[in-house]
mmCIF file with all atom_site columns, C-alpha atoms in Angstrom:
data_model
loop_
_atom_site.group_PDB
_atom_site.id
_atom_site.type_symbol
_atom_site.label_atom_id
_atom_site.label_alt_id
_atom_site.label_comp_id
_atom_site.label_asym_id
_atom_site.label_entity_id
_atom_site.label_seq_id
_atom_site.pdbx_PDB_ins_code
_atom_site.Cartn_x
_atom_site.Cartn_y
_atom_site.Cartn_z
_atom_site.occupancy
_atom_site.B_iso_or_equiv
_atom_site.pdbx_formal_charge
_atom_site.auth_seq_id
_atom_site.auth_comp_id
_atom_site.auth_asym_id
_atom_site.auth_atom_id
_atom_site.pdbx_PDB_model_num
ATOM 1   C CA . MET A 1 1   ? 18.801  -31.628 11.518  1.00 44.00 ? 1   MET A CA 1
ATOM 2   C CA . GLU A 1 2   ? 16.198  -28.848 11.317  1.00 50.00 ? 2   GLU A CA 1
ATOM 3   C CA . SER A 1 3   ? 13.782  -28.872 8.450   1.00 49.00 ? 3   SER A CA 1
ATOM 4   C CA . LYS A 1 4   ? 12.092  -25.772 7.122   1.00 58.00 ? 4   LYS A CA 1
ATOM 5   C CA . LYS A 1 5   ? 8.350   -25.675 6.648   1.00 65.00 ? 5   LYS A CA 1
ATOM 6   C CA . GLN A 1 6   ? 7.318   -26.587 3.148   1.00 70.00 ? 6   GLN A CA 1
ATOM 7   C CA . LEU A 1 7   ? 5.030   -23.916 1.729   1.00 67.00 ? 7   LEU A CA 1
ATOM 8   C CA . SER A 1 8   ? 2.650   -24.580 -1.104  1.00 74.00 ? 8   SER A CA 1
ATOM 9   C CA . LYS A 1 9   ? 3.322   -22.734 -4.339  1.00 73.00 ? 9   LYS A CA 1
ATOM 10  C CA . GLY A 1 10  ? 0.178   -20.678 -3.792  1.00 72.00 ? 10  GLY A CA 1
ATOM 11  C CA . ARG A 1 11  ? 1.209   -19.638 -0.284  1.00 71.00 ? 11  ARG A CA 1
ATOM 12  C CA . LEU A 1 12  ? 4.629   -18.733 -1.651  1.00 75.00 ? 12  LEU A CA 1
ATOM 13  C CA . TRP A 1 13  ? 3.488   -16.685 -4.664  1.00 84.00 ? 13  TRP A CA 1
ATOM 14  C CA . VAL A 1 14  ? 0.257   -15.030 -3.502  1.00 88.00 ? 14  VAL A CA 1
ATOM 15  C CA . PRO A 1 15  ? 1.942   -12.456 -1.239  1.00 87.00 ? 15  PRO A CA 1
ATOM 16  C CA . TYR A 1 16  ? 4.387   -11.476 -3.990  1.00 89.00 ? 16  TYR A CA 1
ATOM 17  C CA . ILE A 1 17  ? 1.551   -11.055 -6.478  1.00 92.00 ? 17  ILE A CA 1
ATOM 18  C CA . LEU A 1 18  ? -0.500  -9.000  -4.004  1.00 92.00 ? 18  LEU A CA 1
ATOM 19  C CA . GLN A 1 19  ? 2.485   -6.852  -3.110  1.00 93.00 ? 19  GLN A CA 1
ATOM 20  C CA . GLY A 1 20  ? 3.311   -6.379  -6.795  1.00 94.00 ? 20  GLY A CA 1
ATOM 21  C CA . ILE A 1 21  ? -0.217  -5.169  -7.558  1.00 94.00 ? 21  ILE A CA 1
ATOM 22  C CA . ILE A 1 22  ? -0.126  -2.791  -4.586  1.00 95.00 ? 22  ILE A CA 1
ATOM 23  C CA . VAL A 1 23  ? 3.277   -1.402  -5.548  1.00 96.00 ? 23  VAL A CA 1
ATOM 24  C CA . LEU A 1 24  ? 2.266   -0.938  -9.200  1.00 97.00 ? 24  LEU A CA 1
ATOM 25  C CA . MET A 1 25  ? -0.929  0.922   -8.284  1.00 96.00 ? 25  MET A CA 1
ATOM 26  C CA . PHE A 1 26  ? 0.833   3.207   -5.813  1.00 97.00 ? 26  PHE A CA 1
ATOM 27  C CA . LEU A 1 27  ? 3.714   3.819   -8.248  1.00 97.00 ? 27  LEU A CA 1
ATOM 28  C CA . MET A 1 28  ? 1.252   4.773   -10.952 1.00 97.00 ? 28  MET A CA 1
ATOM 29  C CA . GLY A 1 29  ? -0.394  7.296   -8.629  1.00 95.00 ? 29  GLY A CA 1
ATOM 30  C CA . ALA A 1 30  ? 2.955   8.652   -7.445  1.00 97.00 ? 30  ALA A CA 1
ATOM 31  C CA . VAL A 1 31  ? 4.282   9.116   -10.981 1.00 97.00 ? 31  VAL A CA 1
ATOM 32  C CA . MET A 1 32  ? 1.077   10.841  -12.089 1.00 97.00 ? 32  MET A CA 1
ATOM 33  C CA . ASN A 1 33  ? 1.339   13.240  -9.140  1.00 97.00 ? 33  ASN A CA 1
ATOM 34  C CA . ILE A 1 34  ? 5.052   13.909  -9.620  1.00 97.00 ? 34  ILE A CA 1
ATOM 35  C CA . LEU A 1 35  ? 4.550   14.596  -13.328 1.00 96.00 ? 35  LEU A CA 1
ATOM 36  C CA . GLY A 1 36  ? 1.595   16.812  -12.471 1.00 94.00 ? 36  GLY A CA 1
ATOM 37  C CA . THR A 1 37  ? -0.748  15.198  -14.980 1.00 94.00 ? 37  THR A CA 1
ATOM 38  C CA . GLU A 1 38  ? -4.027  16.940  -15.621 1.00 96.00 ? 38  GLU A CA 1
ATOM 39  C CA . GLN A 1 39  ? -5.959  14.042  -14.083 1.00 95.00 ? 39  GLN A CA 1
ATOM 40  C CA . ALA A 1 40  ? -3.885  14.086  -10.871 1.00 95.00 ? 40  ALA A CA 1
ATOM 41  C CA . VAL A 1 41  ? -4.063  17.856  -10.462 1.00 96.00 ? 41  VAL A CA 1
ATOM 42  C CA . ASP A 1 42  ? -7.786  18.058  -11.245 1.00 95.00 ? 42  ASP A CA 1
ATOM 43  C CA . GLY A 1 43  ? -8.527  15.216  -8.840  1.00 93.00 ? 43  GLY A CA 1
ATOM 44  C CA . ALA A 1 44  ? -6.521  16.758  -6.006  1.00 94.00 ? 44  ALA A CA 1
ATOM 45  C CA . VAL A 1 45  ? -8.038  20.208  -6.510  1.00 95.00 ? 45  VAL A CA 1
ATOM 46  C CA . ALA A 1 46  ? -11.542 18.695  -6.615  1.00 93.00 ? 46  ALA A CA 1
ATOM 47  C CA . MET A 1 47  ? -10.810 17.047  -3.253  1.00 92.00 ? 47  MET A CA 1
ATOM 48  C CA . GLY A 1 48  ? -9.756  20.374  -1.749  1.00 92.00 ? 48  GLY A CA 1
ATOM 49  C CA . TYR A 1 49  ? -5.976  20.124  -1.999  1.00 94.00 ? 49  TYR A CA 1
ATOM 50  C CA . PRO A 1 50  ? -3.996  23.039  -3.442  1.00 95.00 ? 50  PRO A CA 1
ATOM 51  C CA . GLU A 1 51  ? -2.509  22.475  -6.876  1.00 94.00 ? 51  GLU A CA 1
ATOM 52  C CA . SER A 1 52  ? 0.957   23.224  -5.505  1.00 94.00 ? 52  SER A CA 1
ATOM 53  C CA . SER A 1 53  ? 0.792   20.213  -3.163  1.00 95.00 ? 53  SER A CA 1
ATOM 54  C CA . VAL A 1 54  ? 0.300   17.552  -5.840  1.00 96.00 ? 54  VAL A CA 1
ATOM 55  C CA . ARG A 1 55  ? 4.003   16.972  -6.549  1.00 96.00 ? 55  ARG A CA 1
ATOM 56  C CA . TYR A 1 56  ? 4.843   16.815  -2.846  1.00 96.00 ? 56  TYR A CA 1
ATOM 57  C CA . MET A 1 57  ? 2.074   14.278  -2.276  1.00 96.00 ? 57  MET A CA 1
ATOM 58  C CA . GLY A 1 58  ? 3.515   12.250  -5.151  1.00 96.00 ? 58  GLY A CA 1
ATOM 59  C CA . LEU A 1 59  ? 6.958   12.288  -3.564  1.00 97.00 ? 59  LEU A CA 1
ATOM 60  C CA . VAL A 1 60  ? 5.557   11.110  -0.221  1.00 96.00 ? 60  VAL A CA 1
ATOM 61  C CA . LEU A 1 61  ? 3.633   8.342   -1.959  1.00 97.00 ? 61  LEU A CA 1
ATOM 62  C CA . LEU A 1 62  ? 6.718   7.331   -3.932  1.00 98.00 ? 62  LEU A CA 1
ATOM 63  C CA . LEU A 1 63  ? 8.833   7.178   -0.775  1.00 97.00 ? 63  LEU A CA 1
ATOM 64  C CA . GLY A 1 64  ? 6.285   5.034   1.070   1.00 97.00 ? 64  GLY A CA 1
ATOM 65  C CA . THR A 1 65  ? 5.896   2.737   -1.926  1.00 97.00 ? 65  THR A CA 1
ATOM 66  C CA . LEU A 1 66  ? 9.635   2.222   -2.367  1.00 97.00 ? 66  LEU A CA 1
ATOM 67  C CA . LEU A 1 67  ? 10.025  1.510   1.335   1.00 97.00 ? 67  LEU A CA 1
ATOM 68  C CA . TYR A 1 68  ? 7.172   -1.009  1.136   1.00 96.00 ? 68  TYR A CA 1
ATOM 69  C CA . ALA A 1 69  ? 8.686   -2.703  -1.923  1.00 95.00 ? 69  ALA A CA 1
ATOM 70  C CA . TYR A 1 70  ? 12.104  -3.197  -0.272  1.00 94.00 ? 70  TYR A CA 1
ATOM 71  C CA . PRO A 1 71  ? 11.896  -6.199  2.104   1.00 90.00 ? 71  PRO A CA 1
ATOM 72  C CA . LYS A 1 72  ? 14.037  -4.755  4.907   1.00 92.00 ? 72  LYS A CA 1
ATOM 73  C CA . THR A 1 73  ? 11.925  -1.573  5.133   1.00 94.00 ? 73  THR A CA 1
ATOM 74  C CA . SER A 1 74  ? 8.542   -2.962  4.114   1.00 93.00 ? 74  SER A CA 1
ATOM 75  C CA . GLY A 1 75  ? 7.122   -2.556  7.623   1.00 92.00 ? 75  GLY A CA 1
ATOM 76  C CA . LEU A 1 76  ? 7.922   1.158   7.666   1.00 95.00 ? 76  LEU A CA 1
ATOM 77  C CA . GLY A 1 77  ? 6.545   1.489   4.138   1.00 96.00 ? 77  GLY A CA 1
ATOM 78  C CA . ALA A 1 78  ? 3.356   -0.284  5.199   1.00 96.00 ? 78  ALA A CA 1
ATOM 79  C CA . VAL A 1 79  ? 2.905   2.160   8.082   1.00 96.00 ? 79  VAL A CA 1
ATOM 80  C CA . LEU A 1 80  ? 3.427   5.169   5.779   1.00 96.00 ? 80  LEU A CA 1
ATOM 81  C CA . LEU A 1 81  ? 1.056   3.792   3.152   1.00 97.00 ? 81  LEU A CA 1
ATOM 82  C CA . THR A 1 82  ? -1.531  3.041   5.833   1.00 97.00 ? 82  THR A CA 1
ATOM 83  C CA . GLY A 1 83  ? -1.345  6.695   6.841   1.00 96.00 ? 83  GLY A CA 1
ATOM 84  C CA . TRP A 1 84  ? -1.750  7.668   3.189   1.00 96.00 ? 84  TRP A CA 1
ATOM 85  C CA . LEU A 1 85  ? -4.821  5.463   2.887   1.00 97.00 ? 85  LEU A CA 1
ATOM 86  C CA . GLY A 1 86  ? -6.214  6.897   6.121   1.00 96.00 ? 86  GLY A CA 1
ATOM 87  C CA . GLY A 1 87  ? -5.909  10.331  4.568   1.00 95.00 ? 87  GLY A CA 1
ATOM 88  C CA . ALA A 1 88  ? -7.795  9.055   1.535   1.00 95.00 ? 88  ALA A CA 1
ATOM 89  C CA . VAL A 1 89  ? -10.609 7.772   3.764   1.00 96.00 ? 89  VAL A CA 1
ATOM 90  C CA . ALA A 1 90  ? -10.762 11.114  5.588   1.00 96.00 ? 90  ALA A CA 1
ATOM 91  C CA . THR A 1 91  ? -10.757 13.080  2.331   1.00 95.00 ? 91  THR A CA 1
ATOM 92  C CA . HIS A 1 92  ? -13.567 11.002  0.825   1.00 95.00 ? 92  HIS A CA 1
ATOM 93  C CA . THR A 1 93  ? -15.579 11.248  4.038   1.00 95.00 ? 93  THR A CA 1
ATOM 94  C CA . ILE A 1 94  ? -15.185 15.035  4.249   1.00 95.00 ? 94  ILE A CA 1
ATOM 95  C CA . ASN A 1 95  ? -16.214 15.417  0.604   1.00 93.00 ? 95  ASN A CA 1
ATOM 96  C CA . GLY A 1 96  ? -19.275 13.191  1.053   1.00 94.00 ? 96  GLY A CA 1
ATOM 97  C CA . ASP A 1 97  ? -18.174 10.813  -1.687  1.00 93.00 ? 97  ASP A CA 1
ATOM 98  C CA . PRO A 1 98  ? -20.016 7.546   -2.353  1.00 93.00 ? 98  PRO A CA 1
ATOM 99  C CA . LEU A 1 99  ? -19.479 4.741   0.155   1.00 94.00 ? 99  LEU A CA 1
ATOM 100 C CA . PHE A 1 100 ? -17.325 2.703   -2.258  1.00 93.00 ? 100 PHE A CA 1
ATOM 101 C CA . ASN A 1 101 ? -14.807 5.553   -2.564  1.00 92.00 ? 101 ASN A CA 1
ATOM 102 C CA . THR A 1 102 ? -14.497 5.627   1.215   1.00 93.00 ? 102 THR A CA 1
ATOM 103 C CA . VAL A 1 103 ? -14.336 1.859   1.752   1.00 95.00 ? 103 VAL A CA 1
ATOM 104 C CA . PHE A 1 104 ? -11.921 1.065   -1.111  1.00 95.00 ? 104 PHE A CA 1
ATOM 105 C CA . PRO A 1 105 ? -8.833  2.525   0.647   1.00 96.00 ? 105 PRO A CA 1
ATOM 106 C CA . ILE A 1 106 ? -9.738  0.493   3.745   1.00 96.00 ? 106 ILE A CA 1
ATOM 107 C CA . ILE A 1 107 ? -9.894  -2.712  1.710   1.00 95.00 ? 107 ILE A CA 1
ATOM 108 C CA . PHE A 1 108 ? -6.654  -1.746  -0.041  1.00 94.00 ? 108 PHE A CA 1
ATOM 109 C CA . GLY A 1 109 ? -4.985  -1.252  3.359   1.00 95.00 ? 109 GLY A CA 1
ATOM 110 C CA . ILE A 1 110 ? -6.154  -4.675  4.524   1.00 95.00 ? 110 ILE A CA 1
ATOM 111 C CA . VAL A 1 111 ? -4.703  -6.283  1.391   1.00 95.00 ? 111 VAL A CA 1
ATOM 112 C CA . LEU A 1 112 ? -1.466  -4.307  1.890   1.00 95.00 ? 112 LEU A CA 1
ATOM 113 C CA . TRP A 1 113 ? -1.044  -5.713  5.416   1.00 92.00 ? 113 TRP A CA 1
ATOM 114 C CA . LEU A 1 114 ? -2.224  -9.186  4.377   1.00 91.00 ? 114 LEU A CA 1
ATOM 115 C CA . ALA A 1 115 ? 0.514   -9.364  1.739   1.00 92.00 ? 115 ALA A CA 1
ATOM 116 C CA . LEU A 1 116 ? 3.087   -8.284  4.318   1.00 91.00 ? 116 LEU A CA 1
ATOM 117 C CA . TRP A 1 117 ? 1.729   -10.748 6.887   1.00 89.00 ? 117 TRP A CA 1
ATOM 118 C CA . LEU A 1 118 ? 1.935   -13.619 4.405   1.00 87.00 ? 118 LEU A CA 1
ATOM 119 C CA . ARG A 1 119 ? 5.545   -12.766 3.527   1.00 85.00 ? 119 ARG A CA 1
ATOM 120 C CA . GLN A 1 120 ? 7.174   -11.968 6.844   1.00 80.00 ? 120 GLN A CA 1
ATOM 121 C CA . GLU A 1 121 ? 7.288   -14.118 9.959   1.00 76.00 ? 121 GLU A CA 1
ATOM 122 C CA . LYS A 1 122 ? 7.971   -11.038 12.109  1.00 77.00 ? 122 LYS A CA 1
ATOM 123 C CA . VAL A 1 123 ? 4.664   -9.536  11.068  1.00 76.00 ? 123 VAL A CA 1
ATOM 124 C CA . GLN A 1 124 ? 2.957   -12.891 11.615  1.00 74.00 ? 124 GLN A CA 1
ATOM 125 C CA . SER A 1 125 ? 4.269   -12.933 15.180  1.00 74.00 ? 125 SER A CA 1
ATOM 126 C CA . LEU A 1 126 ? 2.904   -9.414  15.743  1.00 76.00 ? 126 LEU A CA 1
ATOM 127 C CA . PHE A 1 127 ? -0.535  -10.394 14.519  1.00 70.00 ? 127 PHE A CA 1
ATOM 128 C CA . SER A 1 128 ? -0.796  -13.993 15.657  1.00 70.00 ? 128 SER A CA 1
ATOM 129 C CA . PHE A 1 129 ? -4.395  -15.062 16.041  1.00 66.00 ? 129 PHE A CA 1
ATOM 130 C CA . LYS A 1 130 ? -3.793  -17.972 18.394  1.00 62.00 ? 130 LYS A CA 1
#
């Protein structure tokens, strides 16, 4: 008889908590962009994006977030969100923003992939550090 590995409660819940935080933050940004809130529009325009692109950016972010939240498509969602975060790094670099603004999306991307790695054995096999 085969026995499954027993995971500690922390190892079981941490990836879900991390993924939940990531999804909530991205959903908040997507909804703000889709609704065209003053804060979202002003922020995008200040970064050099046209006002007309804010809703489309929100839809792309929403799509990537929903794909990341659904277990069967979370890998594709992670790739799309990594691209989104790469765009954030590029935008902050081009605008000469403070170092924290440039590094934060990188850290966020690492946490995004860490949560996925902790949850899925397929991702663990891709990034095995043996």
